[in-house]
């Protein structure tokens, strides 16, 4: 069995808690049966050191909202008992020792209460009209945990130097108890405020009169799925609210936008969203919890997704549960047939990809440019092996070839690449290569914080003359530029890859079998020198991104969305509430 499996089983069985509690109990017993302070102190230190090692993150890092509060409570009780018995054995259990131990016991007793109540004192809304909600707790409650552990440590050692250590233990215990008491009061205020908001939410929403909701649930670092659509949803010219289902998702959106955001955790919480003004809901992914909102059949449910690619996830039968599927072009509709997923034709509306409206056209034929900048934008591993299209493991070799050709490089890996140790290492290698080349050659490569955070994807497109990527949504968006495009096939030959992923017909395919690149130099010659697919690439751009004029390209989405939601033209009569 792997070490990972053993660790998981140990966690499920709470083996560490059993071990630590047993050792703490033995330490307490030893104070009665052993003579001398030093042996009993050493025995008591063993379980405490194990606690400190197991909780090192909670102790050494910046304290979290709750941190380690509520962990190893029984063991810490027993260690305080051991310290008190030892002090009594040496006749030094005076007022200082009694006070410190009582405060510690009270503090430890408060921890489980705070840990339990903090689950109910959660953020609930942000950016609402007359918003009085707090952005978070008054302070990080987790600071009480290292204070409390330090107090237990000093109590254990107190028998070695009673007077100074008991004074220190009393100060630490008092600080811990005060911090926990204030945290409990702050938690109670947070729970009260949340309950008041819950009670008044229907009235708040009726006054706000949202015409639609953006419903979202996703893993960390996924707020881009929503933020890419916000500028275009704003153009609908009506109020709307963002709805999340978990605290982490709420915090992502609260940090990313000034639009109203509310947290609805339970199924019944969603009922309050059904107000007379509401006409529809937009979704930007296929999260499992989307079906919780879909059940409100009086609303129009519109799937937007967050990218246009040939991945199987873009042609899932799950899309059938929505009233409309907004797609960029005919390719997205044909993709369902390719994957054998029958769909009602009326579900689709071709709206283009409004996010590409600011993508600049090519400077000219790439072979005639005096210098070339290439964007390398690999995707991540995906959730299953069959959806792993990432070329990042071969990325260092690709980038090395680009540097050898004198290219300036823009490196922007998928945000989820950091989840994999292998992809994280490959990304670090590429960044180091670009930094070294920039210093040696003076070429201003774009990578790291600049390319991955400060610049948008469109900024990276516009800074480049060509791109190399994988089966990814950025490929479809890049087509709008008309610039040369390379795609990496991670498992199959070029012909099979093109057959499986039709978007590759607009690209120069680079094969990477088992991490080994085939025909890299010849592919780069076509990508960066001759570009024989230039005209064909322009035809495929229309197929994938819609036959929509570049001028006012995003207006197609705005007009279609307003039509589906029954929103009149901006110069028409105002909306009237729907009858339920």
XYZ file of C-alpha atoms in Angstrom:
580
model
C 0.000 0.000 0.000
C 1.334 3.475 -0.836
C 2.340 5.947 1.851
C -0.469 8.197 0.603
C -3.000 5.422 1.237
C -1.656 4.743 4.731
C -1.775 8.448 5.577
C -5.365 8.671 4.353
C -6.445 5.663 6.428
C -4.668 7.070 9.458
C -6.527 10.343 9.063
C -9.889 8.569 8.715
C -9.272 6.551 11.875
C -7.938 9.583 13.813
C -4.881 7.541 14.739
C -2.802 10.596 15.602
C -5.430 11.808 18.058
C -5.440 8.396 19.750
C -1.647 8.316 19.947
C -1.358 11.845 21.318
C -4.178 11.363 23.838
C -2.591 8.118 25.062
C 0.822 9.747 25.492
C -0.747 12.722 27.281
C -2.590 10.366 29.641
C 0.653 8.501 30.372
C 2.354 11.831 31.055
C -0.382 12.703 33.573
C -0.014 9.326 35.288
C 3.783 9.661 35.364
C 3.552 12.733 37.558
C 2.140 10.486 40.283
C 4.407 7.457 39.960
C 7.743 9.062 39.017
C 10.047 11.065 41.224
C 11.684 14.228 39.973
C 10.468 17.019 37.744
C 12.700 16.397 34.742
C 11.388 12.893 33.760
C 7.762 13.997 33.984
C 8.480 17.152 32.015
C 10.155 15.134 29.260
C 7.237 12.685 29.099
C 4.758 15.565 28.840
C 6.792 17.258 26.123
C 6.561 14.228 23.793
C 2.803 14.494 23.008
C 3.001 18.299 22.918
C 5.873 18.206 20.413
C 3.847 15.783 18.272
C 0.921 18.233 18.379
C 3.211 21.091 17.409
C 4.670 19.107 14.507
C 1.271 17.996 13.256
C -0.068 21.546 13.557
C 3.083 23.331 12.387
C 1.239 25.161 9.606
C -1.346 26.553 12.015
C 1.439 27.546 14.415
C 4.026 29.030 12.082
C 2.044 30.573 9.229
C -0.095 33.688 9.379
C -3.121 32.683 11.458
C -6.230 31.681 9.563
C -9.783 32.575 10.402
C -9.974 29.621 12.804
C -6.599 27.942 12.279
C -5.965 24.979 14.569
C -8.617 25.958 17.087
C -10.447 22.905 18.453
C -7.725 20.367 17.587
C -6.162 17.982 20.132
C -8.353 19.381 22.909
C -8.352 16.226 25.072
C -4.574 15.901 24.956
C -4.092 19.523 25.982
C -6.498 19.073 28.927
C -4.444 16.089 30.073
C -1.175 17.980 29.720
C -2.517 20.849 31.843
C -3.530 18.264 34.468
C -0.030 16.767 34.322
C 1.515 20.209 34.840
C -0.793 20.987 37.801
C -0.067 17.631 39.496
C 3.679 18.129 39.054
C 3.538 21.647 40.511
C 1.549 20.301 43.450
C 4.119 17.532 43.950
C 6.877 20.115 44.424
C 4.636 22.365 46.558
C 4.617 25.191 44.010
C 0.916 25.146 43.053
C 0.291 28.654 44.244
C -2.131 31.338 43.114
C -0.162 31.860 39.898
C -0.335 28.186 38.966
C -4.010 27.848 39.885
C -4.948 30.985 37.940
C -2.950 30.028 34.855
C -4.311 26.480 34.801
C -7.922 27.624 35.258
C -7.603 30.176 32.463
C -6.074 27.530 30.207
C -8.880 25.069 30.929
C -11.469 27.770 30.185
C -9.674 28.730 26.971
C -9.423 25.124 25.785
C -13.114 24.635 26.572
C -14.024 27.677 24.462
C -12.214 26.380 21.391
C -14.741 23.702 20.281
C -17.558 26.191 20.839
C -15.871 28.782 18.649
C -14.992 26.200 16.005
C -18.623 25.056 15.808
C -20.186 28.535 15.798
C -17.752 29.926 13.228
C -19.329 27.621 10.641
C -22.492 29.688 10.925
C -20.789 33.080 11.033
C -19.967 33.207 7.355
C -20.026 35.954 4.720
C -23.421 36.239 3.087
C -23.427 39.257 0.768
C -21.170 41.880 -0.773
C -21.724 45.062 -2.753
C -25.446 45.084 -2.090
C -27.341 48.413 -1.922
C -27.026 49.879 1.584
C -24.652 47.013 2.292
C -23.776 46.786 5.971
C -22.273 43.291 5.818
C -18.774 42.889 7.166
C -16.021 41.744 4.815
C -14.969 39.173 7.404
C -14.242 38.614 11.110
C -12.894 41.482 13.200
C -9.557 39.634 13.452
C -8.090 36.249 12.629
C -9.332 34.007 15.393
C -6.572 31.495 14.673
C -4.092 33.667 16.611
C -5.528 32.128 19.801
C -4.234 28.660 18.870
C -0.468 29.321 18.972
C -1.004 31.407 22.123
C -2.815 28.504 23.787
C -0.230 25.910 22.730
C 2.551 28.186 23.981
C 0.735 28.514 27.324
C 0.532 24.708 27.672
C 4.249 24.406 26.848
C 5.201 26.958 29.511
C 2.939 25.238 32.056
C 4.682 21.923 31.412
C 8.093 23.535 31.930
C 6.956 25.562 34.944
C 8.121 22.975 37.494
C 11.709 23.612 36.396
C 11.576 27.366 37.182
C 8.177 28.010 38.799
C 7.998 31.739 39.446
C 9.055 33.263 36.105
C 7.451 30.535 33.997
C 4.135 30.644 35.851
C 3.969 34.401 35.331
C 4.562 33.850 31.615
C 2.006 31.020 31.556
C -0.564 33.272 33.224
C 0.000 36.037 30.657
C -0.277 33.623 27.734
C -3.362 31.905 29.174
C -5.035 35.260 29.796
C -4.251 36.425 26.251
C -5.647 33.160 24.852
C -8.848 33.354 26.881
C -9.430 37.012 25.995
C -8.807 36.344 22.287
C -11.276 33.452 22.316
C -13.898 35.399 24.255
C -13.686 38.321 21.829
C -13.808 35.893 18.900
C -16.964 34.295 20.319
C -18.586 37.713 20.674
C -17.587 38.631 17.118
C -18.929 35.306 15.871
C -22.244 35.877 17.620
C -22.519 39.321 15.989
C -21.758 37.753 12.602
C -24.463 35.118 13.068
C -26.974 37.795 14.119
C -26.181 39.942 11.080
C -26.480 36.970 8.736
C -29.874 35.974 10.167
C -31.136 39.547 9.775
C -29.962 39.583 6.162
C -31.679 36.250 5.521
C -34.907 37.622 6.894
C -34.850 40.755 4.748
C -33.332 39.282 1.556
C -36.627 38.973 -0.408
C -37.363 42.653 0.261
C -33.766 43.647 -0.598
C -33.946 41.788 -3.907
C -37.328 43.255 -4.800
C -35.896 46.736 -4.292
C -32.766 45.875 -6.290
C -34.960 44.262 -8.989
C -32.346 42.013 -10.646
C -33.397 40.968 -14.141
C -31.025 38.003 -14.137
C -28.567 36.106 -11.986
C -25.105 34.770 -12.744
C -24.953 31.445 -10.919
C -21.490 30.071 -10.163
C -19.666 27.330 -8.323
C -16.072 26.332 -9.129
C -12.700 25.375 -7.601
C -10.184 27.963 -6.335
C -8.563 30.317 -8.869
C -11.561 30.054 -11.197
C -13.114 33.508 -10.892
C -11.970 34.208 -14.453
C -14.887 32.050 -15.612
C -17.231 34.793 -14.407
C -15.141 37.928 -14.819
C -14.624 37.278 -18.547
C -18.392 37.715 -19.035
C -19.088 40.640 -16.722
C -18.223 43.473 -19.161
C -20.722 42.079 -21.679
C -23.440 41.283 -19.159
C -23.122 44.880 -17.975
C -23.988 46.025 -21.500
C -27.450 44.511 -21.121
C -28.163 47.648 -19.107
C -30.196 46.029 -16.308
C -29.471 45.121 -12.657
C -28.122 41.649 -11.945
C -26.698 39.669 -9.013
C -23.966 37.032 -8.768
C -24.956 33.918 -6.810
C -22.489 31.483 -5.245
C -23.024 28.330 -3.208
C -19.880 28.050 -1.062
C -17.817 30.420 1.055
C -14.617 29.955 -1.027
C -16.526 30.737 -4.241
C -18.107 33.777 -2.599
C -14.720 35.093 -1.507
C -13.326 34.677 -5.009
C -16.083 36.790 -6.563
C -16.141 39.343 -3.769
C -12.463 40.010 -4.462
C -12.953 40.086 -8.234
C -15.949 42.374 -8.789
C -17.946 45.312 -7.479
C -21.252 43.751 -8.562
C -23.661 42.432 -5.917
C -22.679 38.937 -4.742
C -24.740 36.758 -2.429
C -24.070 33.369 -0.884
C -26.869 30.778 -0.948
C -25.682 27.528 0.613
C -28.791 25.355 0.808
C -31.451 24.432 -1.725
C -34.114 26.325 0.188
C -31.872 29.411 0.291
C -32.327 29.669 -3.469
C -36.079 30.170 -3.104
C -35.535 33.761 -1.991
C -34.035 34.579 -5.396
C -37.371 34.188 -7.157
C -38.580 37.767 -7.210
C -40.934 39.375 -9.787
C -38.131 41.151 -11.666
C -36.043 37.987 -12.276
C -36.223 36.610 -15.820
C -33.223 34.364 -16.279
C -29.972 32.857 -15.098
C -26.599 32.680 -16.828
C -24.162 29.841 -16.168
C -20.466 29.799 -17.091
C -19.611 26.147 -16.417
C -21.270 22.769 -15.995
C -20.883 22.480 -12.222
C -22.993 19.761 -10.654
C -24.818 22.259 -8.457
C -26.201 24.054 -11.498
C -29.155 21.677 -11.437
C -30.218 23.176 -8.109
C -31.023 26.431 -9.896
C -32.321 24.863 -13.101
C -35.384 23.593 -11.234
C -36.916 27.075 -11.289
C -38.653 26.588 -14.615
C -40.173 30.069 -14.641
C -36.699 31.469 -15.395
C -34.778 31.220 -18.681
C -31.563 29.272 -18.118
C -28.691 30.149 -20.469
C -25.337 28.357 -20.624
C -22.362 30.489 -21.675
C -19.393 28.293 -20.670
C -16.016 29.983 -20.373
C -14.263 29.095 -23.587
C -14.571 27.613 -27.076
C -12.603 24.422 -27.702
C -12.882 20.939 -29.187
C -12.658 19.266 -25.769
C -15.333 16.686 -25.011
C -16.496 18.824 -22.084
C -17.772 21.382 -24.598
C -20.205 18.838 -26.048
C -21.680 17.167 -23.002
C -25.337 16.046 -22.893
C -25.627 18.030 -19.654
C -26.214 21.077 -21.856
C -29.718 19.738 -22.610
C -30.959 20.845 -19.204
C -30.582 24.519 -20.128
C -33.114 26.473 -22.158
C -30.416 27.999 -24.360
C -26.785 27.295 -25.161
C -24.994 30.401 -26.375
C -22.231 29.299 -28.732
C -19.557 31.210 -30.611
C -20.098 29.695 -34.045
C -21.350 26.754 -36.080
C -18.397 24.630 -34.939
C -19.808 24.402 -31.424
C -23.125 23.071 -32.780
C -21.464 20.535 -35.067
C -19.272 19.371 -32.186
C -22.226 17.689 -30.477
C -22.847 15.581 -33.569
C -19.136 14.741 -33.735
C -19.268 13.396 -30.190
C -22.556 11.563 -30.813
C -24.659 13.790 -28.567
C -28.090 14.527 -30.112
C -29.328 18.008 -29.313
C -32.469 20.000 -30.167
C -31.383 22.597 -32.717
C -33.496 25.333 -31.153
C -31.377 25.295 -27.989
C -28.462 26.974 -29.779
C -27.904 30.677 -30.385
C -24.767 31.788 -32.236
C -23.472 34.887 -30.475
C -19.737 34.875 -31.218
C -17.113 35.198 -28.515
C -17.521 38.774 -27.280
C -14.245 38.479 -25.346
C -12.295 38.609 -28.624
C -13.624 41.992 -29.709
C -10.355 43.646 -28.664
C -8.091 41.021 -30.209
C -5.887 42.881 -32.687
C -5.342 41.677 -36.247
C -1.963 40.508 -37.492
C 0.709 43.104 -38.292
C 1.182 41.432 -41.657
C 2.429 38.130 -43.113
C 4.669 36.684 -40.418
C 7.487 35.845 -42.818
C 7.865 39.541 -43.612
C 8.112 40.737 -40.008
C 11.538 41.945 -38.872
C 11.065 40.357 -35.435
C 8.599 37.798 -34.058
C 6.943 37.349 -30.691
C 5.426 33.939 -29.925
C 2.891 33.234 -27.201
C 3.222 29.806 -25.581
C -0.040 29.102 -23.733
C -0.238 25.439 -22.637
C -3.292 24.017 -20.908
C -3.376 21.915 -17.717
C -3.787 18.181 -16.989
C -7.589 18.130 -16.743
C -9.515 16.040 -14.246
C -9.033 12.681 -16.018
C -6.266 11.182 -18.125
C -8.398 11.274 -21.272
C -8.809 15.048 -20.884
C -5.100 15.678 -20.410
C -4.060 17.724 -23.442
C -1.186 19.571 -21.800
C 2.108 20.010 -23.673
C 3.784 21.690 -20.726
C 6.165 18.797 -19.997
C 7.600 19.349 -23.491
C 7.369 23.106 -23.021
C 11.045 23.732 -22.164
C 12.127 22.180 -25.483
C 9.572 24.244 -27.413
C 10.681 27.455 -25.736
C 14.362 26.611 -26.252
C 13.755 26.275 -30.005
C 11.931 29.609 -30.067
C 14.812 31.295 -28.255
C 17.346 29.745 -30.632
C 15.401 31.349 -33.505
C 15.679 34.757 -31.861
C 12.004 34.961 -30.920
C 10.622 37.010 -28.094
C 8.423 34.730 -25.942
C 5.237 35.351 -23.983
C 4.626 32.478 -21.545
C 1.172 32.109 -20.015
C 0.327 28.626 -18.664
C -3.201 27.698 -17.572
C -3.860 28.868 -13.959
C -4.523 25.264 -12.880
C -1.035 24.161 -13.991
C 0.235 24.922 -10.490
C -1.857 22.031 -9.131
C 0.508 19.447 -10.636
C 4.087 19.133 -9.277
C 5.338 18.106 -12.732
C 3.670 21.003 -14.541
C 4.741 23.371 -11.801
C 8.358 22.279 -12.281
C 8.132 22.627 -16.081
C 6.694 26.131 -15.684
C 9.515 27.101 -13.341
C 12.076 25.769 -15.818
C 10.599 27.873 -18.625
C 10.528 31.006 -16.477
C 14.180 30.478 -15.562
C 15.075 30.001 -19.235
C 13.321 33.218 -20.221
C 14.908 35.182 -17.381
C 18.375 33.940 -18.335
C 17.842 34.697 -22.032
C 16.472 38.157 -21.293
C 19.589 38.968 -19.308
C 21.918 37.545 -21.978
C 20.191 38.831 -25.129
C 18.251 41.857 -23.948
C 15.016 40.480 -25.413
C 12.042 41.514 -23.285
C 10.200 38.247 -22.735
C 6.870 38.377 -20.904
C 6.338 35.750 -18.203
C 5.588 35.211 -14.520
C 3.602 37.877 -12.692
C 3.447 40.154 -15.743
C 2.038 37.663 -18.269
C 0.003 35.549 -15.849
C -1.613 38.215 -13.665
C -1.051 41.769 -14.863
C -1.841 41.010 -18.519
C -5.123 39.550 -19.723
C -5.261 36.730 -22.259
C -6.172 39.304 -24.913
C -3.177 41.413 -23.910
C -0.985 38.348 -24.466
C -2.607 37.772 -27.882
C -1.980 41.361 -28.917
C 1.636 41.256 -27.754
C 2.279 38.224 -30.007
C 2.657 37.484 -33.713
C 1.959 33.741 -33.370
C 0.867 31.271 -30.730
C 1.584 27.679 -29.713
C -1.048 26.069 -27.506
C -2.943 22.840 -26.850
C -6.565 21.748 -27.148
C -7.792 24.790 -25.293
C -10.296 27.622 -25.410
C -7.515 30.125 -26.094
C -7.059 28.576 -29.551
C -10.569 29.504 -30.657
C -10.174 33.028 -29.329
C -6.788 33.466 -31.013
C -8.332 32.647 -34.403
C -9.947 36.077 -34.346
C -6.501 37.636 -34.777
C -5.775 35.805 -38.039
C -2.229 35.179 -36.777
C -0.356 31.873 -37.264
C -1.231 29.197 -34.772
C 0.420 25.971 -33.625
C -1.242 23.199 -31.619
C 0.436 20.341 -29.775
C -0.921 16.778 -30.001
C 0.070 15.058 -26.740
C -0.787 11.457 -27.673
C -1.543 10.911 -31.360
C -0.141 11.668 -34.795
C -1.063 14.841 -36.645
C -3.718 13.276 -38.924
C -5.556 11.555 -36.093
C -5.316 14.706 -33.978
C -6.867 16.851 -36.719
C -9.643 14.305 -37.205
C -10.414 14.293 -33.483
C -10.088 18.052 -33.021
C -11.220 19.926 -36.158
C -9.917 23.254 -34.864
C -6.431 21.889 -35.545
C -7.121 22.266 -39.281
C -6.459 25.959 -38.777
C -3.148 25.217 -37.023
C 0.263 23.680 -37.574
C 0.285 20.481 -35.525
C 3.282 19.625 -33.394
C 3.323 16.010 -32.147
C 4.618 15.237 -28.653
C 4.489 11.473 -28.022
C 5.467 10.501 -24.482
C 6.992 13.927 -24.018
C 9.179 13.601 -27.124
C 8.603 16.234 -29.821
C 8.468 15.174 -33.465
C 9.290 17.527 -36.327
C 9.663 20.573 -34.091
C 11.921 22.565 -36.404
C 9.936 21.901 -39.587
C 6.694 22.828 -37.811
C 8.218 26.058 -36.550
C 9.416 26.836 -40.085
C 5.833 26.720 -41.337
C 4.496 28.588 -38.305
C 7.040 31.408 -38.315
C 8.313 31.603 -41.889
C 6.137 30.331 -44.752
C 2.658 30.145 -43.115
C 0.987 28.158 -45.932
C -2.361 27.874 -44.055
C -2.952 31.628 -43.794
C -6.077 31.832 -45.981
C -7.545 28.584 -44.691
C -7.079 29.796 -41.134
C -9.226 32.845 -41.861
C -12.059 30.598 -43.113
C -11.908 28.477 -39.976
C -12.101 31.594 -37.830
C -15.568 32.282 -39.243
C -16.628 28.686 -38.605
C -15.569 28.837 -34.950
C -16.307 32.448 -34.039
C -19.377 33.175 -36.143
C -19.939 35.084 -39.348
C -20.056 38.392 -37.497
C -18.420 41.655 -38.669
C -15.415 42.751 -36.596
C -17.041 46.134 -36.085
C -19.305 45.929 -33.011
C -18.524 42.201 -32.808
C -19.721 41.846 -29.183
C -23.066 43.481 -29.918
C -24.416 40.182 -31.279
C -24.147 38.675 -27.793
C -25.770 41.686 -26.151
C -28.693 41.774 -28.581
C -29.316 38.025 -28.336
C -29.165 37.996 -24.546
C -31.617 40.892 -24.299
C -33.931 39.103 -26.716
C -33.886 35.846 -24.753
C -34.594 37.629 -21.478
C -37.315 39.776 -22.987
C -35.424 42.986 -22.282
C -36.679 45.799 -24.534
C -34.357 48.094 -26.452
C -32.635 50.732 -24.355
C -34.877 53.461 -25.733
C -38.100 51.469 -25.192
C -40.442 51.350 -22.213
C -38.946 50.067 -18.929
C -39.362 46.458 -17.853
C -42.474 45.353 -16.008
C -42.314 42.519 -13.485
C -43.286 39.090 -14.735
C -46.380 37.411 -13.394
C -45.549 34.182 -11.613
